[in-house]
CSV table of C-alpha atoms and ligand atoms in Angstrom, one decimal:
chain,number,residue,atom,x,y,z
A,1,MET,CA,0.0,0.0,0.0
A,2,LEU,CA,2.8,2.4,0.9
A,3,ALA,CA,4.3,1.8,-2.6
A,4,LYS,CA,1.0,2.6,-4.3
A,5,ILE,CA,0.7,5.8,-2.3
A,6,GLU,CA,4.3,6.8,-3.2
A,7,GLU,CA,3.5,6.2,-6.9
A,8,LEU,CA,0.3,8.3,-6.7
A,9,LEU,CA,2.2,11.1,-4.9
A,10,GLN,CA,4.6,11.3,-7.8
A,11,GLU,CA,1.8,11.3,-10.4
A,12,VAL,CA,-0.1,14.0,-8.6
A,13,ASN,CA,3.0,16.1,-8.2
A,14,SER,CA,3.7,16.2,-11.9
A,15,MET,CA,0.2,16.3,-13.2
A,16,THR,CA,-0.8,19.0,-15.7
A,17,ALA,CA,-3.9,19.9,-17.7
A,18,ARG,CA,-4.2,21.7,-20.9
A,19,ASN,CA,-7.8,22.8,-20.4
A,20,ALA,CA,-10.7,22.6,-18.0
A,21,GLU,CA,-11.9,19.3,-19.3
A,22,GLU,CA,-8.6,17.6,-18.7
A,23,LEU,CA,-8.5,19.1,-15.2
A,24,GLU,CA,-12.0,17.7,-14.5
A,25,ALA,CA,-10.8,14.3,-15.6
A,26,LEU,CA,-7.9,14.5,-13.2
A,27,ARG,CA,-10.2,15.5,-10.4
A,28,ILE,CA,-12.5,12.5,-11.0
A,29,LYS,CA,-9.5,10.2,-11.3
A,30,TYR,CA,-8.0,11.1,-7.9
A,31,LEU,CA,-10.6,12.9,-5.7
A,32,SER,CA,-14.1,11.7,-6.7
A,33,LYS,CA,-16.0,9.1,-4.6
A,34,LYS,CA,-14.8,6.4,-6.9
A,35,GLY,CA,-11.4,7.9,-7.3
A,36,ALA,CA,-8.0,6.4,-6.6
A,37,ILE,CA,-7.6,8.1,-3.2
A,38,ASN,CA,-11.0,7.1,-1.9
A,39,ALA,CA,-10.2,3.5,-2.9
A,40,LEU,CA,-7.1,3.6,-0.8
A,41,MET,CA,-9.1,5.1,2.1
A,42,ALA,CA,-11.4,2.1,1.8
A,43,ASP,CA,-8.5,-0.3,1.9
A,44,PHE,CA,-7.1,1.4,5.0
A,45,ARG,CA,-8.9,-0.9,7.4
A,46,ASN,CA,-6.9,-3.8,6.0
A,47,VAL,CA,-3.6,-2.2,7.0
A,48,PRO,CA,-1.9,-4.0,9.9
A,49,ALA,CA,-2.3,-2.0,13.1
A,50,ASP,CA,1.4,-1.4,13.5
A,51,GLN,CA,1.6,0.3,10.1
A,52,LYS,CA,-1.6,2.3,10.4
A,53,LYS,CA,0.1,5.4,11.7
A,54,GLU,CA,2.7,5.6,8.9
A,55,VAL,CA,0.3,4.7,6.1
A,56,GLY,CA,-2.4,7.1,7.5
A,57,MET,CA,0.0,10.0,7.4
A,58,LYS,CA,1.2,9.3,3.9
A,59,LEU,CA,-2.4,8.9,2.7
A,60,ASN,CA,-3.3,12.3,4.2
A,61,GLU,CA,-0.3,13.8,2.5
A,62,LEU,CA,-1.4,12.4,-0.8
A,63,LYS,CA,-5.0,13.7,-0.4
A,64,ASN,CA,-3.8,17.2,0.6
A,65,LEU,CA,-1.4,17.4,-2.3
A,66,ALA,CA,-4.0,16.3,-4.8
A,67,GLN,CA,-6.5,18.9,-3.5
A,68,GLU,CA,-3.9,21.7,-3.6
A,69,ARG,CA,-2.6,20.8,-7.1
A,70,ILE,CA,-6.1,20.7,-8.6
A,71,ALA,CA,-7.1,23.9,-6.9
A,72,ALA,CA,-4.0,25.6,-8.3
A,73,LEU,CA,-4.7,24.4,-11.8
A,74,LYS,CA,-8.3,25.5,-11.6
A,75,GLU,CA,-7.3,28.9,-10.5
A,76,MET,CA,-5.0,29.1,-13.5
A,77,PHE,CA,-7.8,28.3,-15.9
A,78,ASP,CA,-10.2,30.6,-14.2
A,79,ASN,CA,-7.8,33.6,-14.5
A,80,GLN,CA,-7.2,33.1,-18.2
A,81,ASP,CA,-10.0,33.7,-20.6
A,82,ASN,CA,-9.4,31.4,-23.4
A,83,SER,CA,-12.6,31.9,-25.1
A,84,THR,CA,-12.4,33.4,-28.6
A,85,GLU,CA,-16.1,33.6,-28.9
A,86,GLY,CA,-17.2,36.9,-30.4
A,87,LEU,CA,-13.7,37.8,-31.5
A,88,ASP,CA,-12.8,38.3,-35.1
A,89,LEU,CA,-9.3,36.9,-35.2
A,90,SER,CA,-8.9,37.8,-38.9
A,91,ARG,CA,-9.3,41.5,-38.2
A,92,THR,CA,-6.2,43.7,-38.7
A,93,ALA,CA,-4.6,44.7,-35.4
A,94,TYR,CA,-4.9,48.2,-34.0
A,95,PRO,CA,-2.1,50.3,-35.5
A,96,ILE,CA,0.8,50.9,-33.2
A,97,ASP,CA,1.1,54.6,-32.5
A,98,LEU,CA,4.7,55.6,-33.3
A,99,GLY,CA,6.2,58.4,-31.3
A,100,THR,CA,7.2,61.6,-32.9
A,101,ARG,CA,10.3,63.7,-32.5
A,102,HIS,CA,9.9,66.7,-30.3
A,103,PRO,CA,9.9,69.9,-32.2
A,104,LEU,CA,12.8,71.2,-30.2
A,105,SER,CA,14.8,68.1,-31.1
A,106,ILE,CA,13.9,68.4,-34.8
A,107,VAL,CA,15.2,72.0,-34.9
A,108,LYS,CA,18.2,71.2,-32.7
A,109,ASN,CA,19.2,68.4,-35.1
A,110,GLU,CA,18.7,70.7,-38.1
A,111,ILE,CA,20.9,73.4,-36.5
A,112,ILE,CA,23.6,70.8,-35.6
A,113,ASP,CA,23.5,69.5,-39.2
A,114,ILE,CA,24.0,72.9,-40.7
A,115,PHE,CA,27.0,73.7,-38.5
A,116,GLY,CA,28.3,70.2,-38.8
A,117,ARG,CA,28.6,70.7,-42.5
A,118,MET,CA,30.6,73.8,-41.8
A,119,GLY,CA,33.1,71.8,-39.7
A,120,PHE,CA,31.8,72.3,-36.2
A,121,SER,CA,31.8,69.4,-33.8
A,122,ILE,CA,29.6,68.9,-30.8
A,123,ALA,CA,30.8,69.6,-27.2
A,124,GLU,CA,28.7,69.0,-24.1
A,125,GLY,CA,29.1,69.9,-20.5
A,126,PRO,CA,27.3,69.7,-17.1
A,127,GLU,CA,24.0,71.5,-16.4
A,128,VAL,CA,24.9,71.8,-12.7
A,129,GLU,CA,28.0,74.1,-13.0
A,130,ASP,CA,30.4,76.2,-10.9
A,131,ASP,CA,30.4,79.9,-11.1
A,132,LEU,CA,33.9,79.8,-12.5
A,133,HIS,CA,32.8,78.3,-15.8
A,134,VAL,CA,29.5,80.1,-16.1
A,135,PHE,CA,30.6,83.5,-15.1
A,136,THR,CA,34.1,84.1,-13.8
A,137,MET,CA,36.1,82.7,-16.7
A,138,LEU,CA,33.8,84.5,-19.1
A,139,ASN,CA,34.7,87.9,-17.8
A,140,PHE,CA,31.6,88.6,-15.7
A,141,ALA,CA,32.6,91.0,-13.0
A,142,ALA,CA,31.7,89.9,-9.4
A,143,ASP,CA,28.8,92.3,-9.3
A,144,HIS,CA,27.5,91.7,-12.8
A,145,PRO,CA,23.6,91.6,-12.7
A,146,ALA,CA,23.5,88.2,-14.4
A,147,ARG,CA,24.9,86.7,-11.2
A,148,ASP,CA,21.9,88.2,-9.3
A,149,MET,CA,19.4,85.9,-7.7
A,150,GLN,CA,16.9,87.1,-10.3
A,151,ASP,CA,18.5,85.1,-13.0
A,152,THR,CA,20.5,82.3,-11.5
A,153,PHE,CA,19.3,79.2,-9.7
A,154,PHE,CA,21.8,78.4,-6.9
A,155,VAL,CA,22.5,74.9,-5.8
A,156,GLU,CA,25.1,75.9,-3.2
A,157,SER,CA,25.9,79.5,-2.6
A,158,ASN,CA,29.0,80.8,-1.0
A,159,THR,CA,28.6,84.2,0.5
A,160,GLU,CA,32.3,84.8,1.0
A,161,ASP,CA,33.5,83.9,-2.5
A,162,VAL,CA,30.9,84.0,-5.3
A,163,THR,CA,33.3,82.2,-7.6
A,164,LYS,CA,32.8,79.1,-5.4
A,165,ASN,CA,29.0,79.0,-6.0
A,166,ILE,CA,27.5,75.9,-7.6
A,167,ILE,CA,24.6,76.9,-9.9
A,168,LEU,CA,22.4,75.7,-12.7
A,169,ARG,CA,24.1,77.0,-15.9
A,170,THR,CA,22.3,80.1,-17.3
A,171,HIS,CA,23.9,79.6,-20.8
A,172,THR,CA,25.9,76.9,-22.6
A,173,SER,CA,28.9,79.3,-22.9
A,174,SER,CA,30.1,77.4,-19.8
A,175,VAL,CA,30.9,74.5,-22.2
A,176,GLN,CA,33.0,76.9,-24.3
A,177,ALA,CA,35.0,77.8,-21.2
A,178,ARG,CA,35.5,74.1,-20.5
A,179,VAL,CA,36.6,73.3,-24.0
A,180,MET,CA,39.1,76.2,-24.2
A,181,GLU,CA,40.4,75.2,-20.8
A,182,LYS,CA,41.3,71.7,-22.1
A,183,THR,CA,42.1,72.3,-25.8
A,184,GLN,CA,44.5,74.5,-27.7
A,185,PRO,CA,43.2,76.0,-31.0
A,186,PRO,CA,42.1,75.3,-33.6
A,187,ILE,CA,38.7,74.9,-31.8
A,188,ARG,CA,35.5,74.7,-33.7
A,189,VAL,CA,32.6,73.5,-31.6
A,190,ILE,CA,28.9,74.0,-31.0
A,191,CYS,CA,27.5,73.4,-27.6
A,192,PRO,CA,23.8,72.4,-27.5
A,193,GLY,CA,22.1,72.0,-24.2
A,194,ARG,CA,19.5,73.0,-21.6
A,195,VAL,CA,20.0,76.1,-19.5
A,196,TYR,CA,18.1,77.5,-16.5
A,197,ARG,CA,17.1,81.0,-15.5
A,198,ASN,CA,15.0,82.1,-12.6
A,199,GLU,CA,12.1,83.7,-14.5
A,200,ALA,CA,8.4,83.7,-14.0
A,201,ILE,CA,6.8,81.2,-16.4
A,202,SER,CA,4.6,82.8,-19.1
A,203,TYR,CA,3.9,82.3,-22.8
A,204,ARG,CA,7.2,84.0,-23.6
A,205,ALA,CA,9.6,83.0,-20.8
A,206,HIS,CA,10.4,79.7,-19.1
A,207,CYS,CA,12.7,78.8,-16.2
A,208,PHE,CA,14.5,76.4,-18.6
A,209,PHE,CA,15.2,76.5,-22.3
A,210,HIS,CA,17.7,75.3,-24.8
A,211,GLN,CA,20.6,76.9,-26.4
A,212,ILE,CA,23.2,76.2,-29.1
A,213,GLU,CA,26.3,78.2,-28.8
A,214,GLY,CA,29.2,78.2,-31.3
A,215,LEU,CA,32.9,78.9,-30.8
A,216,TYR,CA,35.7,79.2,-33.3
A,217,VAL,CA,39.2,80.0,-32.1
A,218,ASP,CA,42.3,79.9,-34.4
A,219,LYS,CA,44.9,82.2,-35.9
A,220,ASN,CA,43.5,85.2,-37.8
A,221,VAL,CA,39.8,84.6,-37.1
A,222,SER,CA,37.9,87.8,-37.9
A,223,PHE,CA,34.5,89.3,-37.6
A,224,THR,CA,34.0,88.7,-41.4
A,225,ASP,CA,34.3,84.9,-40.8
A,226,LEU,CA,31.6,85.2,-38.1
A,227,LYS,CA,29.3,87.1,-40.4
A,228,GLN,CA,29.7,84.7,-43.3
A,229,VAL,CA,29.1,81.6,-41.1
A,230,LEU,CA,25.9,83.2,-39.6
A,231,LEU,CA,24.7,84.3,-43.1
A,232,GLN,CA,25.2,80.7,-44.3
A,233,PHE,CA,23.3,79.4,-41.3
A,234,ALA,CA,20.4,81.8,-41.7
A,235,GLN,CA,20.0,81.0,-45.4
A,236,GLU,CA,20.1,77.2,-44.8
A,237,MET,CA,17.6,77.5,-41.9
A,238,PHE,CA,15.1,80.0,-43.3
A,239,GLY,CA,15.7,79.9,-47.0
A,240,PRO,CA,18.2,81.3,-49.5
A,241,GLN,CA,16.4,84.7,-49.8
A,242,THR,CA,17.1,85.4,-46.1
A,243,LYS,CA,19.1,88.5,-45.3
A,244,ILE,CA,20.9,89.2,-42.0
A,245,ARG,CA,21.8,92.4,-40.1
A,246,LEU,CA,24.0,92.9,-37.1
A,247,ARG,CA,23.3,95.5,-34.4
A,248,PRO,CA,25.9,96.5,-31.8
A,249,SER,CA,25.2,94.9,-28.5
A,250,TYR,CA,27.0,94.0,-25.2
A,251,PHE,CA,28.1,90.7,-23.7
A,252,PRO,CA,30.8,90.5,-21.0
A,253,PHE,CA,32.7,87.8,-22.9
A,254,THR,CA,32.7,89.2,-26.4
A,255,GLU,CA,34.1,92.4,-27.8
A,256,PRO,CA,32.8,93.7,-30.1
A,257,SER,CA,29.4,92.1,-29.6
A,258,ALA,CA,26.3,92.1,-31.8
A,259,GLU,CA,22.8,90.9,-32.0
A,260,MET,CA,21.7,89.4,-35.3
A,261,ASP,CA,18.4,89.8,-37.0
A,262,ILE,CA,17.1,88.0,-40.0
A,263,SER,CA,14.7,89.5,-42.6
A,264,CYS,CA,11.2,88.5,-41.6
A,265,HIS,CA,10.6,85.1,-43.2
A,266,ILE,CA,6.8,85.7,-43.1
A,267,CYS,CA,6.5,89.0,-45.0
A,268,GLY,CA,10.0,88.8,-46.6
A,269,GLY,CA,11.0,92.1,-45.0
A,270,GLU,CA,7.9,94.1,-46.2
A,271,GLY,CA,6.6,94.5,-42.6
A,272,CYS,CA,3.8,92.5,-40.9
A,273,PRO,CA,2.4,92.0,-37.4
A,274,PHE,CA,4.9,89.1,-36.8
A,275,CYS,CA,7.9,91.4,-37.2
A,276,LYS,CA,6.0,94.3,-35.8
A,277,TYR,CA,6.3,96.0,-39.1
A,278,THR,CA,10.1,96.3,-38.9
A,279,GLY,CA,10.8,93.7,-41.5
A,280,TRP,CA,13.4,92.1,-39.1
A,281,VAL,CA,13.3,89.5,-36.3
A,282,GLU,CA,16.1,88.9,-33.8
A,283,ILE,CA,17.6,85.5,-33.6
A,284,LEU,CA,20.9,85.4,-31.8
A,285,GLY,CA,23.8,87.1,-30.0
A,286,CYS,CA,27.4,87.0,-31.1
A,287,GLY,CA,30.8,88.6,-31.1
A,288,MET,CA,34.5,88.3,-31.1
A,289,VAL,CA,35.8,86.4,-28.0
A,290,ASP,CA,37.2,89.0,-25.6
A,291,PRO,CA,41.0,88.5,-25.3
A,292,ALA,CA,40.6,88.5,-21.5
A,293,VAL,CA,38.4,85.3,-21.8
A,294,LEU,CA,41.0,83.6,-24.1
A,295,ASP,CA,43.7,84.3,-21.5
A,296,ALA,CA,41.6,83.3,-18.6
A,297,CYS,CA,41.0,79.9,-20.3
A,298,GLY,CA,44.7,79.4,-21.0
A,299,ILE,CA,44.8,80.4,-24.7
A,300,ASP,CA,47.3,83.0,-25.8
A,301,SER,CA,45.3,86.0,-27.1
A,302,LYS,CA,48.4,87.4,-28.8
A,303,ILE,CA,48.5,84.5,-31.1
A,304,TYR,CA,44.8,83.5,-31.4
A,305,SER,CA,41.5,85.2,-31.9
A,306,GLY,CA,38.0,83.7,-32.0
A,307,TYR,CA,34.3,84.4,-32.4
A,308,ALA,CA,31.3,83.0,-30.5
A,309,PHE,CA,27.6,83.1,-31.0
A,310,GLY,CA,24.6,81.8,-29.1
A,311,LEU,CA,21.0,81.1,-30.1
A,312,GLY,CA,17.9,79.9,-28.4
A,313,VAL,CA,16.4,76.7,-29.9
A,314,GLU,CA,12.9,77.6,-28.7
A,315,ARG,CA,13.2,81.0,-30.5
A,316,ILE,CA,14.2,79.4,-33.8
A,317,THR,CA,11.5,76.8,-33.4
A,318,ASN,CA,8.9,79.5,-32.8
A,319,LEU,CA,10.0,81.3,-35.9
A,320,LYS,CA,10.0,78.2,-38.0
A,321,TYR,CA,6.7,76.6,-36.7
A,322,LYS,CA,5.0,79.7,-35.3
A,323,VAL,CA,4.5,78.2,-31.8
A,324,LYS,CA,2.9,81.1,-29.9
A,325,ASP,CA,3.3,79.8,-26.4
A,326,LEU,CA,6.6,78.6,-25.1
A,327,ARG,CA,4.9,76.4,-22.5
A,328,MET,CA,3.7,74.1,-25.2
A,329,PHE,CA,7.2,72.7,-25.5
A,330,SER,CA,7.2,71.2,-22.0
A,331,GLU,CA,3.6,70.2,-21.5
A,332,ASN,CA,3.8,67.0,-23.5
A,333,ASP,CA,0.3,67.5,-25.0
A,334,THR,CA,0.3,64.8,-27.7
A,335,ARG,CA,-2.1,66.9,-29.8
A,336,PHE,CA,0.6,69.5,-30.2
A,337,LEU,CA,3.5,67.0,-30.5
A,338,LYS,CA,1.6,65.0,-33.2
A,339,GLU,CA,1.6,68.1,-35.5
A,340,PHE,CA,5.3,67.4,-36.0
A,341,GLU,CA,4.8,63.8,-37.3
A,342,SER,CA,5.9,64.6,-40.8
A,343,ALA,CA,9.1,66.4,-39.8
A,344,TYR,CA,12.2,64.3,-39.3
B,401,LIG,N1,25.6,83.4,-23.9
B,401,LIG,C1,24.8,84.4,-24.4
B,401,LIG,C2,23.4,84.3,-23.8
B,401,LIG,O1,23.1,83.4,-23.1
B,401,LIG,C3,24.7,84.3,-25.9
B,401,LIG,C4,26.0,84.6,-26.6
B,401,LIG,C5,26.8,83.5,-26.9
B,401,LIG,C6,26.3,85.9,-27.0
B,401,LIG,C7,28.0,83.8,-27.5
B,401,LIG,C8,27.5,86.1,-27.6
B,401,LIG,C9,28.4,85.0,-27.9
B,401,LIG,O2,22.6,85.1,-24.0
C-alpha cells in the first residue's frame, strides 16, 4: 500500500492539464468518490495495526497534495479567458502609435546638421556648474547683474567667495569655457544643451530653455568669418532669400558684440504683425571672444582670436513653426506633438 501511495504522490506532483476538461478528468481520477484516493481510504482498514500510523500520514499527505494541485490548476484556468467567442481573429490589429520627434529636437538636429557641414563638432558639459565656468572665466565682474538671484538658480551659494557658487548654468557658454580650458586651437565647436534662468513662467519665458552656442578659435579669425558663417546658417535654416543684419550689443565675454536679425521670413521684409512692421526678427547674440576670456582659459590672445555666437532653440522653433506659447514645449500634449509627425 505504501508503494502505491508513493506512486500516486509522484503522479499528482507532476500532473498538468491543458484545459478545463482535462482538469475535471484528473479530479475524477483522484478525488471523486470512486477515485484512486478514496479507494485507498477504503483499503485502509486492512492495513496491519502497527503500520496504520505511517500509512495514514502518507495517505493524508497524498490527499492534501491532490487537492492543492487541482485547486491551483483550476485557478490558473479561471484567470485566463481562453474563449475566442465573439472575437474576429482575422481583423487587422490596432495600428501601433509611433512616437514623434519633439519639435525642439527636430530644430536642434537641423541646426547641428548645418553647423556640422561647416566643420563644427559637438561639445557638451554639465547642467549643474560652478560659477567659475558660467561667469568668472567669461569675464563677468563679481557684481554683474546676471549673477543676481533674479536670473540664477543656486545649488550651493558661497557668500564669501561667489566664484565658489554651484549653480544651474544660465547659458551653454560654460561649455565653451570648459573646451578652451582643455584644448588648444584650432577649436570649432557647437554646444547644445539645456539652460536655466529664474524667471516667472509665461507664454514668452520659461525657467529652462535650450541653447546652441558656437565657438571658433584659431589664428586670424575675424568678424568677417563670423558674419559669413551666420549668413550661411540663416539661409540654410530660413531659405536662400534670407538677409541678415548685425546690431551692436553687449556681452561680457565678447568684444565687439552684436545681435543678429534675419529678414522676416513671413513677409519677406515688407513688414507684418509678426515682425511688428520692422521687416526684421532677432535670432541670436554673437561677437569676437574677448581676449581676456581667451587668456583666462589658457589660450594666448596674442596668437589666437575667435568668435562666438549663441542662439535659443525655442526661439528658432517659434520662428519656423509659429508656436505662440513657449509652455507648449514642455507640456507634453500629444495633440501638439503630433503636429510634427511629418518632420524628421
Ligand atoms: N551666452 C549668451 C546668452 O546666453 C549668448 C551669446 C553667446 C552671446 C556667445 C555672444 C556670444 O545670451
